[in-house]
Coordinates of C-alpha atoms and ligand atoms in Angstrom, one line a residue:
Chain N
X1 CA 210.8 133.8 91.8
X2 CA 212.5 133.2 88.4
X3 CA 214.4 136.1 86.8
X4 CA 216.7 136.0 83.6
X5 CA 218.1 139.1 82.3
X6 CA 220.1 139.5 78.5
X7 CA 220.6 135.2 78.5
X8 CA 222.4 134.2 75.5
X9 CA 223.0 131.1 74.7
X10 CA 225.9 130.7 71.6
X11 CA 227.1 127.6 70.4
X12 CA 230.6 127.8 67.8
X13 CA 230.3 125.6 65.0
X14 CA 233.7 125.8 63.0
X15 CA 233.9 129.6 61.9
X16 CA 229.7 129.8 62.6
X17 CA 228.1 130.7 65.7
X18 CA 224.2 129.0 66.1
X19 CA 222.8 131.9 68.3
X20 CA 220.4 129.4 70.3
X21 CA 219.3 132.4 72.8
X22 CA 219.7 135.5 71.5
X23 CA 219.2 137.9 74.2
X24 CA 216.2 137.0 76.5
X25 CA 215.2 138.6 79.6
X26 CA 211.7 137.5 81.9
X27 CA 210.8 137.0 84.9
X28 CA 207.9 134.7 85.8
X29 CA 206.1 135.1 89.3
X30 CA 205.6 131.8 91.8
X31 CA 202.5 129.9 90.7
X32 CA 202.1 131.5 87.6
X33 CA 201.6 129.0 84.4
X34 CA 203.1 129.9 81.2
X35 CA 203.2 128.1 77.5
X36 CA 205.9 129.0 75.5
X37 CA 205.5 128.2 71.8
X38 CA 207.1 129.4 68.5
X39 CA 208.7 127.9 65.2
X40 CA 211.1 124.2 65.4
X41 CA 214.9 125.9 66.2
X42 CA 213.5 129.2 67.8
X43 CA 215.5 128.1 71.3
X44 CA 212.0 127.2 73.9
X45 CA 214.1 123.7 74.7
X46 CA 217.3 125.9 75.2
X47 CA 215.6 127.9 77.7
X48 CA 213.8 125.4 79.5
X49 CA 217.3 123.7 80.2
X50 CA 219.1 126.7 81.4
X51 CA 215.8 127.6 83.7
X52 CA 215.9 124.1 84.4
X53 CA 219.4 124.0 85.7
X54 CA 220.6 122.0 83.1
X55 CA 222.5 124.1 81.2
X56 CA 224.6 127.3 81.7
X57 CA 223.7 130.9 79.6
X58 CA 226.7 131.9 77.7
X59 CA 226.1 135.4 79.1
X60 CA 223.7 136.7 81.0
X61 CA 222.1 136.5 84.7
X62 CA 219.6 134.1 86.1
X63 CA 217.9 134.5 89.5
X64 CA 216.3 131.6 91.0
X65 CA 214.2 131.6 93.9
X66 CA 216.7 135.3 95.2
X67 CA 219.7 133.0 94.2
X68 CA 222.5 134.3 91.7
X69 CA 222.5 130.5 89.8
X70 CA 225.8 131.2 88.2
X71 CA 227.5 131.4 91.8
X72 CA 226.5 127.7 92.5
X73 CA 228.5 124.9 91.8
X74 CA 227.4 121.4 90.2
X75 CA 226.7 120.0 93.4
X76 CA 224.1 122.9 94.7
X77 CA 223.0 122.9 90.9
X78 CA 222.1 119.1 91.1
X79 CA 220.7 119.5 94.5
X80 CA 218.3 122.3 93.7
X81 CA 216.6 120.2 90.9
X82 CA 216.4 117.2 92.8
X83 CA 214.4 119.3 95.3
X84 CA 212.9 121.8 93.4
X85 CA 212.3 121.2 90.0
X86 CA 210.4 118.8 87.8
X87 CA 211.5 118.1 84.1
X88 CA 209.9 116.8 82.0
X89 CA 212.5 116.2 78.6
X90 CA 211.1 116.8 75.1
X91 CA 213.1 113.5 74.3
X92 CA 211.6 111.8 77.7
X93 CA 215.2 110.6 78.6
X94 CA 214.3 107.5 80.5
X95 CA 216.9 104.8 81.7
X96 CA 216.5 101.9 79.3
X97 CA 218.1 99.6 81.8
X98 CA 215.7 100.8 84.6
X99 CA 211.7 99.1 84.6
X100 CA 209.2 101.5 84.6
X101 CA 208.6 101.8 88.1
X102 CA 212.6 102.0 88.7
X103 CA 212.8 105.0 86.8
X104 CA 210.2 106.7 88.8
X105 CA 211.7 105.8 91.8
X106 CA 215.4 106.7 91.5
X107 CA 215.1 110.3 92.1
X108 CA 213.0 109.2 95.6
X109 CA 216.0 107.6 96.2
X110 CA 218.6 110.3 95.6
X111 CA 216.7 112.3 97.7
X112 CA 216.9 109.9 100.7
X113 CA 213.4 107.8 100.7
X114 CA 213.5 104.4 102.1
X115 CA 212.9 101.7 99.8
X116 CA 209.3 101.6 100.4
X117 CA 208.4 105.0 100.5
X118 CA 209.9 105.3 96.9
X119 CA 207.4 102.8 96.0
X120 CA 204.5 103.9 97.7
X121 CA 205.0 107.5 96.4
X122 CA 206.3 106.4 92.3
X123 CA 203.2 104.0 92.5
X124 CA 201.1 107.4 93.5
X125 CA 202.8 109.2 90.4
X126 CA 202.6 106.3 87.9
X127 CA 198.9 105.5 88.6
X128 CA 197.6 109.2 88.1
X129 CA 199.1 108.9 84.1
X130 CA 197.5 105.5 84.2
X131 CA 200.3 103.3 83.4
X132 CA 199.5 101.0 86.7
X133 CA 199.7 97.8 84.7
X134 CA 203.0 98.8 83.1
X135 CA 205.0 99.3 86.1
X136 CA 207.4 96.1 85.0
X137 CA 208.1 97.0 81.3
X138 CA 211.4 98.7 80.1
X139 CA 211.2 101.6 78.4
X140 CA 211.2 99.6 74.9
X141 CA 208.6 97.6 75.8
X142 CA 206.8 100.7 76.0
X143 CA 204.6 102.9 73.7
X144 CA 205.7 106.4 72.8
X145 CA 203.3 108.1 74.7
X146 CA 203.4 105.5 77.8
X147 CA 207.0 106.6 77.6
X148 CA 206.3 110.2 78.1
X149 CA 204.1 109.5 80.8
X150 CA 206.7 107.7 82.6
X151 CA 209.2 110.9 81.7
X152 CA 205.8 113.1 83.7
X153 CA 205.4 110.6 86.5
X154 CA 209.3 110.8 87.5
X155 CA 208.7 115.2 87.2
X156 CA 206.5 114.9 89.8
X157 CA 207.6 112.1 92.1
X158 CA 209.2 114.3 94.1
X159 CA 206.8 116.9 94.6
X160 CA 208.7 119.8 93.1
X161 CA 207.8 123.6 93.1
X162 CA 208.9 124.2 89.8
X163 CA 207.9 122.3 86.5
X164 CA 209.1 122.9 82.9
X165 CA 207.5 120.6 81.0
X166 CA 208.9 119.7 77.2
X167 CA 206.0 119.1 75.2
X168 CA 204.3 117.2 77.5
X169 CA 201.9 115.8 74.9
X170 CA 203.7 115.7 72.4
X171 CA 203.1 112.0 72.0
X172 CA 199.6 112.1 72.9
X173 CA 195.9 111.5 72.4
X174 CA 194.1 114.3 72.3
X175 CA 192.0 112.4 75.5
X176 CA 194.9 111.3 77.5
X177 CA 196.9 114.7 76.7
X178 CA 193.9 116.8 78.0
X179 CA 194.3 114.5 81.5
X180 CA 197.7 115.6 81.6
X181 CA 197.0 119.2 81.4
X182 CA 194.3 118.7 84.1
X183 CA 197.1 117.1 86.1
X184 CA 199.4 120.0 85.5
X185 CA 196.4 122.6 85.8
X186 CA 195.1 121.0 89.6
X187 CA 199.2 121.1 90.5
X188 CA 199.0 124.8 89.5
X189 CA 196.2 125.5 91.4
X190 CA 198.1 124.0 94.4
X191 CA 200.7 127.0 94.2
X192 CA 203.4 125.5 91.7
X193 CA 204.9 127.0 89.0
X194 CA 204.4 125.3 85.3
X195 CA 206.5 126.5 82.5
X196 CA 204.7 124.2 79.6
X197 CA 206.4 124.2 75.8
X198 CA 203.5 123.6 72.9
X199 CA 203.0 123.8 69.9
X200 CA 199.2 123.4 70.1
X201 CA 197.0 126.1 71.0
X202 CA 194.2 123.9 72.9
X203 CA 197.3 123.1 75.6
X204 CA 198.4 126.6 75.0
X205 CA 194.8 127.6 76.3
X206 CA 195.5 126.2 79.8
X207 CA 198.2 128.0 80.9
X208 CA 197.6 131.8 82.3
X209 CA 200.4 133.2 80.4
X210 CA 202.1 132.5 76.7
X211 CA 205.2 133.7 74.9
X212 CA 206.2 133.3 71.8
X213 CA 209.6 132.9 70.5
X214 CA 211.1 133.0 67.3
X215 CA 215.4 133.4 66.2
X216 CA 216.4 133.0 69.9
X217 CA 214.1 136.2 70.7
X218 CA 211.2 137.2 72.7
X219 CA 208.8 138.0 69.8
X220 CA 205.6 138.9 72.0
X221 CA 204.4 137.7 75.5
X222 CA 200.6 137.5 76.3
X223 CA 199.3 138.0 79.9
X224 CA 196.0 136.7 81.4
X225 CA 194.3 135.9 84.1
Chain E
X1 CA 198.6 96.9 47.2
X2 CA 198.3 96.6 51.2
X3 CA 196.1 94.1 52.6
X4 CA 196.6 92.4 56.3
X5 CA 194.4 89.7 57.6
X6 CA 193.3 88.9 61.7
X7 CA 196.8 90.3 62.5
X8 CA 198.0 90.0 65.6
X9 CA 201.0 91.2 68.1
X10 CA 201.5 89.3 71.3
X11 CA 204.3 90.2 73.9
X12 CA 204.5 87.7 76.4
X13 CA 205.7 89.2 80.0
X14 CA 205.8 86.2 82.6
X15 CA 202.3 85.3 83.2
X16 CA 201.0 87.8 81.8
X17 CA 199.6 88.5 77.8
X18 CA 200.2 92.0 75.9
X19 CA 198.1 92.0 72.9
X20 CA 199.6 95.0 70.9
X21 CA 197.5 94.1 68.0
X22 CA 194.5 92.0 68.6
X23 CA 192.8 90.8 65.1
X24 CA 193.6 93.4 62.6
X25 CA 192.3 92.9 59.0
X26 CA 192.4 95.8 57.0
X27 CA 193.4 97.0 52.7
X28 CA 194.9 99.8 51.9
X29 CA 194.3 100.8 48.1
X30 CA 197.3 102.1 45.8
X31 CA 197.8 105.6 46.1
X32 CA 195.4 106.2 49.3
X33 CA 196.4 108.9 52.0
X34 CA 195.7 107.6 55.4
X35 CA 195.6 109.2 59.0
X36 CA 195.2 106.5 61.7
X37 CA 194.2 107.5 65.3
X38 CA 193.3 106.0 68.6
X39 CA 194.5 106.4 72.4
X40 CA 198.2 105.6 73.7
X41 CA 199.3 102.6 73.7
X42 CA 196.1 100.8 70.9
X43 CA 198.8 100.0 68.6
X44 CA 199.2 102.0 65.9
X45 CA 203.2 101.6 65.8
X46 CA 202.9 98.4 66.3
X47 CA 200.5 98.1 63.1
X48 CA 202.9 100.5 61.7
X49 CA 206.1 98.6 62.1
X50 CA 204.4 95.2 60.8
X51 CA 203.7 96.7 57.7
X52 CA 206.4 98.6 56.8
X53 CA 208.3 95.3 57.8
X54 CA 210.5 96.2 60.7
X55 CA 208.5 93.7 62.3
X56 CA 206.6 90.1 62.2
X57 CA 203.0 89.6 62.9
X58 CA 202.2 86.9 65.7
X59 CA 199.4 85.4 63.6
X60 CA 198.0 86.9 60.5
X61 CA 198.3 87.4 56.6
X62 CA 200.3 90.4 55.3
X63 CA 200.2 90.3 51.8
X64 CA 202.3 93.6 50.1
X65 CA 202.6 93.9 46.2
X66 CA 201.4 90.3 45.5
X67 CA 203.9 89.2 48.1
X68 CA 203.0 86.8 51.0
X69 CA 205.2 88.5 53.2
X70 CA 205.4 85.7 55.6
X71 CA 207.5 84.0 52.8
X72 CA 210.0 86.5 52.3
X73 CA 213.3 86.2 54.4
X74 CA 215.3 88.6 56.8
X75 CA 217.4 89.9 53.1
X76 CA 214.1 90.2 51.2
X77 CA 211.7 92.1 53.8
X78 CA 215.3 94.7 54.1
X79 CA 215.6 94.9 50.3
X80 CA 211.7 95.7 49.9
X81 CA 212.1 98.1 53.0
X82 CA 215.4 99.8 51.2
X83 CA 214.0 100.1 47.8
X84 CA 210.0 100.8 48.7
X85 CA 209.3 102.0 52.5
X86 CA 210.1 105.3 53.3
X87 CA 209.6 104.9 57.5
X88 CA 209.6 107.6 60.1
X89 CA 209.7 106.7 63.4
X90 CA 207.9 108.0 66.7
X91 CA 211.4 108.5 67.8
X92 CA 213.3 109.3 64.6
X93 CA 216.2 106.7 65.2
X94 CA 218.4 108.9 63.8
X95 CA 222.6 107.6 64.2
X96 CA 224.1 110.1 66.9
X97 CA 227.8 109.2 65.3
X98 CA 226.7 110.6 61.9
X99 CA 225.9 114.1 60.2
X100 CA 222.5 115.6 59.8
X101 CA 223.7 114.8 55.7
X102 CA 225.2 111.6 56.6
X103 CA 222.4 110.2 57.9
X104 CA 219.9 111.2 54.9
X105 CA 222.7 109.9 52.7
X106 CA 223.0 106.7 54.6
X107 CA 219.9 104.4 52.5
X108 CA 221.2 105.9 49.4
X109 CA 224.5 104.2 49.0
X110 CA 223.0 101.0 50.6
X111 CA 220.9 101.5 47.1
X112 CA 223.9 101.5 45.5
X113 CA 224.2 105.1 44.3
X114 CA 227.6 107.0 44.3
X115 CA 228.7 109.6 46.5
X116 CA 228.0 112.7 44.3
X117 CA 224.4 111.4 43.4
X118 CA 223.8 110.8 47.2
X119 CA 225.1 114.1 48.5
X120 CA 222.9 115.9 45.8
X121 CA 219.8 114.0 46.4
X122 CA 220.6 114.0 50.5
X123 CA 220.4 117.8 50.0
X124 CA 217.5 118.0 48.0
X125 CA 215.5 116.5 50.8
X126 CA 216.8 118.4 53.4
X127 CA 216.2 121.3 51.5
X128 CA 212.3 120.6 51.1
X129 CA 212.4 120.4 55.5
X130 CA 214.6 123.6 55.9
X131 CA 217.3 122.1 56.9
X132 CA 219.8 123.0 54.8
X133 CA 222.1 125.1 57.2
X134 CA 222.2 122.1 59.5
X135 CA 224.1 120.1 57.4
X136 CA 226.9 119.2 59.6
X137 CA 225.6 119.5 62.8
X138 CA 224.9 116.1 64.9
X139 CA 221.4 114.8 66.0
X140 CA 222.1 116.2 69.5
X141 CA 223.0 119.1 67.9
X142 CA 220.0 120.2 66.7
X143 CA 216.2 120.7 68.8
X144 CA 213.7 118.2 68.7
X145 CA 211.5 119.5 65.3
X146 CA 215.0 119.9 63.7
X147 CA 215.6 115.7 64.5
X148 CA 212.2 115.3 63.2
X149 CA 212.8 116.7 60.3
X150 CA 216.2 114.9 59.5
X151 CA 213.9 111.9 60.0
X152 CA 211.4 113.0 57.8
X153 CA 214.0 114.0 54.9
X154 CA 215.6 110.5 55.3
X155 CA 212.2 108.7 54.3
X156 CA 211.6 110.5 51.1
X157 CA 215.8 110.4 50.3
X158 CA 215.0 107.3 48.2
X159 CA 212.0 108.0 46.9
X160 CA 209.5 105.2 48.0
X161 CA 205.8 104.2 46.8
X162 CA 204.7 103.1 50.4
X163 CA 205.2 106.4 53.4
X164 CA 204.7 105.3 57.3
X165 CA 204.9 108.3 58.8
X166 CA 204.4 107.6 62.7
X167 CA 203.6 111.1 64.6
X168 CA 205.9 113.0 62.0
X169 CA 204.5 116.9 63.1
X170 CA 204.2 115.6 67.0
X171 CA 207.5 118.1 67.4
X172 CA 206.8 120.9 64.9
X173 CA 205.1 124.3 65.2
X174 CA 202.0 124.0 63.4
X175 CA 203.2 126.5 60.5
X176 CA 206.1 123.9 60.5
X177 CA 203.9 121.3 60.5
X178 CA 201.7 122.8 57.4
X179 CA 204.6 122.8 55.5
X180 CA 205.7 118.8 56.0
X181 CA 201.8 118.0 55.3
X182 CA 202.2 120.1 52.5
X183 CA 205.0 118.0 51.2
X184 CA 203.2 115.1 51.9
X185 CA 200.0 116.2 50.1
X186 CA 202.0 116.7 46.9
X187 CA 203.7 113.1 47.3
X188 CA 200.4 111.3 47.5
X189 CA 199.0 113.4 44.5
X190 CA 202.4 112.1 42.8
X191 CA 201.0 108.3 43.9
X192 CA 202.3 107.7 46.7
X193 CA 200.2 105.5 48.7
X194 CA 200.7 107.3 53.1
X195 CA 200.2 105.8 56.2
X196 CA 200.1 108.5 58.9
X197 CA 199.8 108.3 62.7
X198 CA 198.8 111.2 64.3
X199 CA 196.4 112.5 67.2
X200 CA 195.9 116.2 65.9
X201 CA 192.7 116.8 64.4
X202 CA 194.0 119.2 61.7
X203 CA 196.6 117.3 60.5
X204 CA 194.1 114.1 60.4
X205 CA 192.2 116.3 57.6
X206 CA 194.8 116.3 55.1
X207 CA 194.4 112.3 54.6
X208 CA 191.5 111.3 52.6
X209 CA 190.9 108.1 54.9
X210 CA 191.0 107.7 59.0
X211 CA 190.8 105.1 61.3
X212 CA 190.7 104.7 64.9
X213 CA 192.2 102.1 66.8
X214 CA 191.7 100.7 70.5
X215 CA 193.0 98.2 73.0
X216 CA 194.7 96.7 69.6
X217 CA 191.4 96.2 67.3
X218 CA 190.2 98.4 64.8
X219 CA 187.4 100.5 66.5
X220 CA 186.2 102.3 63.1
X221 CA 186.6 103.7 59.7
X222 CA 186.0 106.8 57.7
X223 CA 186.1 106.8 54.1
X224 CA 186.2 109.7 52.0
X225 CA 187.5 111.4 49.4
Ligands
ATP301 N1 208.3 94.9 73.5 C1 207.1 95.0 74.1 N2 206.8 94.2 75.2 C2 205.6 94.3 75.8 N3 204.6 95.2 75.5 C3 204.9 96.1 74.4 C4 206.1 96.0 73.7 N4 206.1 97.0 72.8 C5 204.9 97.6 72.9 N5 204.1 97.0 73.9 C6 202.8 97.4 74.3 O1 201.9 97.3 73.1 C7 200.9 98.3 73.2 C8 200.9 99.0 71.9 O2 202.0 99.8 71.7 P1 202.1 100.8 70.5 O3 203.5 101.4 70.5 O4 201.7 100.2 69.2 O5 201.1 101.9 70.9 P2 200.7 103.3 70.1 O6 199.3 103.2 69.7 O7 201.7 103.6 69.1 O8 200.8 104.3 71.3 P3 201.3 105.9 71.4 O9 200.2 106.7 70.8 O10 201.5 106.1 72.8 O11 202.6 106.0 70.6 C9 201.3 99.2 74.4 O12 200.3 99.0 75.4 C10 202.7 98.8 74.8 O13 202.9 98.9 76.2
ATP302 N1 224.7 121.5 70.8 C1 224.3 122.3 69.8 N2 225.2 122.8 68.9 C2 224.8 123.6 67.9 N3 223.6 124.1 67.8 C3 222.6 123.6 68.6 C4 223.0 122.7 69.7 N4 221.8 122.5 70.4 C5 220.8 123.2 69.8 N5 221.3 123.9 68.7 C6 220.6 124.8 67.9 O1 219.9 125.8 68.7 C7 218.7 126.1 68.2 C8 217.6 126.1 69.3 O2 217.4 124.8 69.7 P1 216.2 124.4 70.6 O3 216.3 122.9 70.9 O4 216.2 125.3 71.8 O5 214.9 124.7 69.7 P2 213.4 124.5 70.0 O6 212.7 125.8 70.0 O7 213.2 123.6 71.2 O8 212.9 123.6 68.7 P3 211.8 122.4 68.6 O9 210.5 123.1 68.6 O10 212.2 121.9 67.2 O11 212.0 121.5 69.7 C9 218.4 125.2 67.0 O12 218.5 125.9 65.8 C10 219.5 124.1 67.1 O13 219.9 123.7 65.9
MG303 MG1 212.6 121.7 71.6
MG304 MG1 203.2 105.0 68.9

């Protein structure tokens, strides 16, 4: 389902070039659930946004669902995660104009829901991270792992088939993060593909699969059940 | 040194009552190394903020180095916060216009200290996070751990008695994190008295004190060595 072969990912700072991905090449089947981990700077964000569709590799090929993804445009980029993909950003990247239950519900909208189906469904989302009685607050009236939880809500309202998750607990107690993993973990077992980034080994331990990274490399991948 | 009194935090939304912090008393002796705990959204940056003097209790005593906090005006609490506080935020705050250096060097010529003195002592911090060939790069230039770290280096950049640290490894590695607990170790061994919010076990361990918070009221605390 997801292939990338030789990605780099350069960046040219004055007469330096930040080598962000360094030569990657995976391919990850449909369903599977992978953490990636490794050291602050090794490039897991960097690759989660060009898997994501966010970003484009400097060089390199990435297959997506049998689709070359450097022969669409914006528009059929935009459109495939809309549909597809759920992101959830290490920096949460909510609209601080936008309530709570706004944010959820904006990309229900985008994707054609009727005003009250975009409620009913970023209610659905918003409830299962328990944030029910926050659905009115703006993200500064908000804690910083309520925000992430909003950031996880609007990754899922849309039911997608493909989540990269950011350090999704980053900002967590251990008790509410270990709901969020059974969350991801029960969406898994429905057939969707979870690419998690962690840096702690008790999430780590929920996923199937782990790779490590380390200088914009592949320094050792783990299978598993 | 640190004492607070039936502190509370109130956030009034239309008909409805927050209570962020919901009686709070609680002393924190010279020197001590604290990690405090609790679920999302109990209030530990609230308690945070309202001692390192970003923000105002609703009701409640908060009596710092003799001083009736209360007392002190807007120009006071920001002189005791420039000259005192080191504070790292959940979400590091960093200045998106400014350097990696710029921003360590920021608080030091608000202290009054000259450009040479400031760039040296701006590099020495950001030398004890690793960060020393990100110098020039932007916060949205660097990963999440690398952001977290620019935070961390601006704290200690004027060498304060009094170290909130809210979350500060919740984006690093654990190796990563080792190290900044490291450097945290050493500065409370120097006297430093540290406040630190975190929800990872391990990291909870290196402070000789813990506490857990819930629903804005202190729910216990472990004393130790
Ligand atoms: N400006 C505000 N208006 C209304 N409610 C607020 C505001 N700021 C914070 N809150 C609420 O106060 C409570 C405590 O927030 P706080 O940020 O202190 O929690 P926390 O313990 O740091 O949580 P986390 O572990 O998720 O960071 C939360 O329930 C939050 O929704
Ligand atoms: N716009 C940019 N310009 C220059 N360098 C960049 C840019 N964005 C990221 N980098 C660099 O690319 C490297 C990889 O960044 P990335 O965010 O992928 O790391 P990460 O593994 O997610 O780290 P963390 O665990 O700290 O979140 C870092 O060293 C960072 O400084
Ligand atoms: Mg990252
Ligand atoms: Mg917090």
């Amino acid at each position: 389902i997801v292939q990338i072969t030789d990605v780099t990912k350069h960046y040219r700072m004055g007469s330096e070039v930040v080598r962000a991905l360094d030569g990657i090449t995976l391919s990850f089947e449909q369903g599977s659930f992978w953490a990636i981990m490794g050291p602050s700077g090794s490039g897991k964000s960097t690759l989660l946004n060009i898997l994501g569709c966010l970003d484009r590799p400097t060089s390199g090929k990435y297959i997506l669902a049998s689709k070359d993804v450097a022969q669409l445009d914006d528009d059929e980029l935009s459109d495939i995660r809309l549909k597809h993909i759920g992101f959830i950003f290490q920096s949460f990247n909510l609209i601080p104009q936008l309530t709570v239950r706004q944010n959820v519900e904006l990309p229900l909208f985008y994707l054609g829901n009727d005003e009250q189906t975009s409620a009913e469904k970023a209610r659905k989302t918003l409830d299962l991270v328990e944030l029910s009685d926050r659905l009115d607050h703006k993200p500064t009236e908000l804690s910083g792992g309520q925000q992430q939880r909003v950031a996880i809500a609007r990754s899922l309202a849309n039911d997608p088939d493909f989540i990269l998750a950011d350090e999704p607990t980053g900002n967590l107690d251990t008790a509410t993060g270990q709901q969020i993993m059974d969350l991801l973990g029960a969406l898994n077992r429905q057939g969707k593909t979870i690419l998690m980034v962690t840096h702690e080994k008790e999430i780590a331990e929920h996923a199937g699969h782990s790779l490590h990274m380390r200088d914009g490399k592949i320094e050792s991948i783990r299978g598993g059940t």
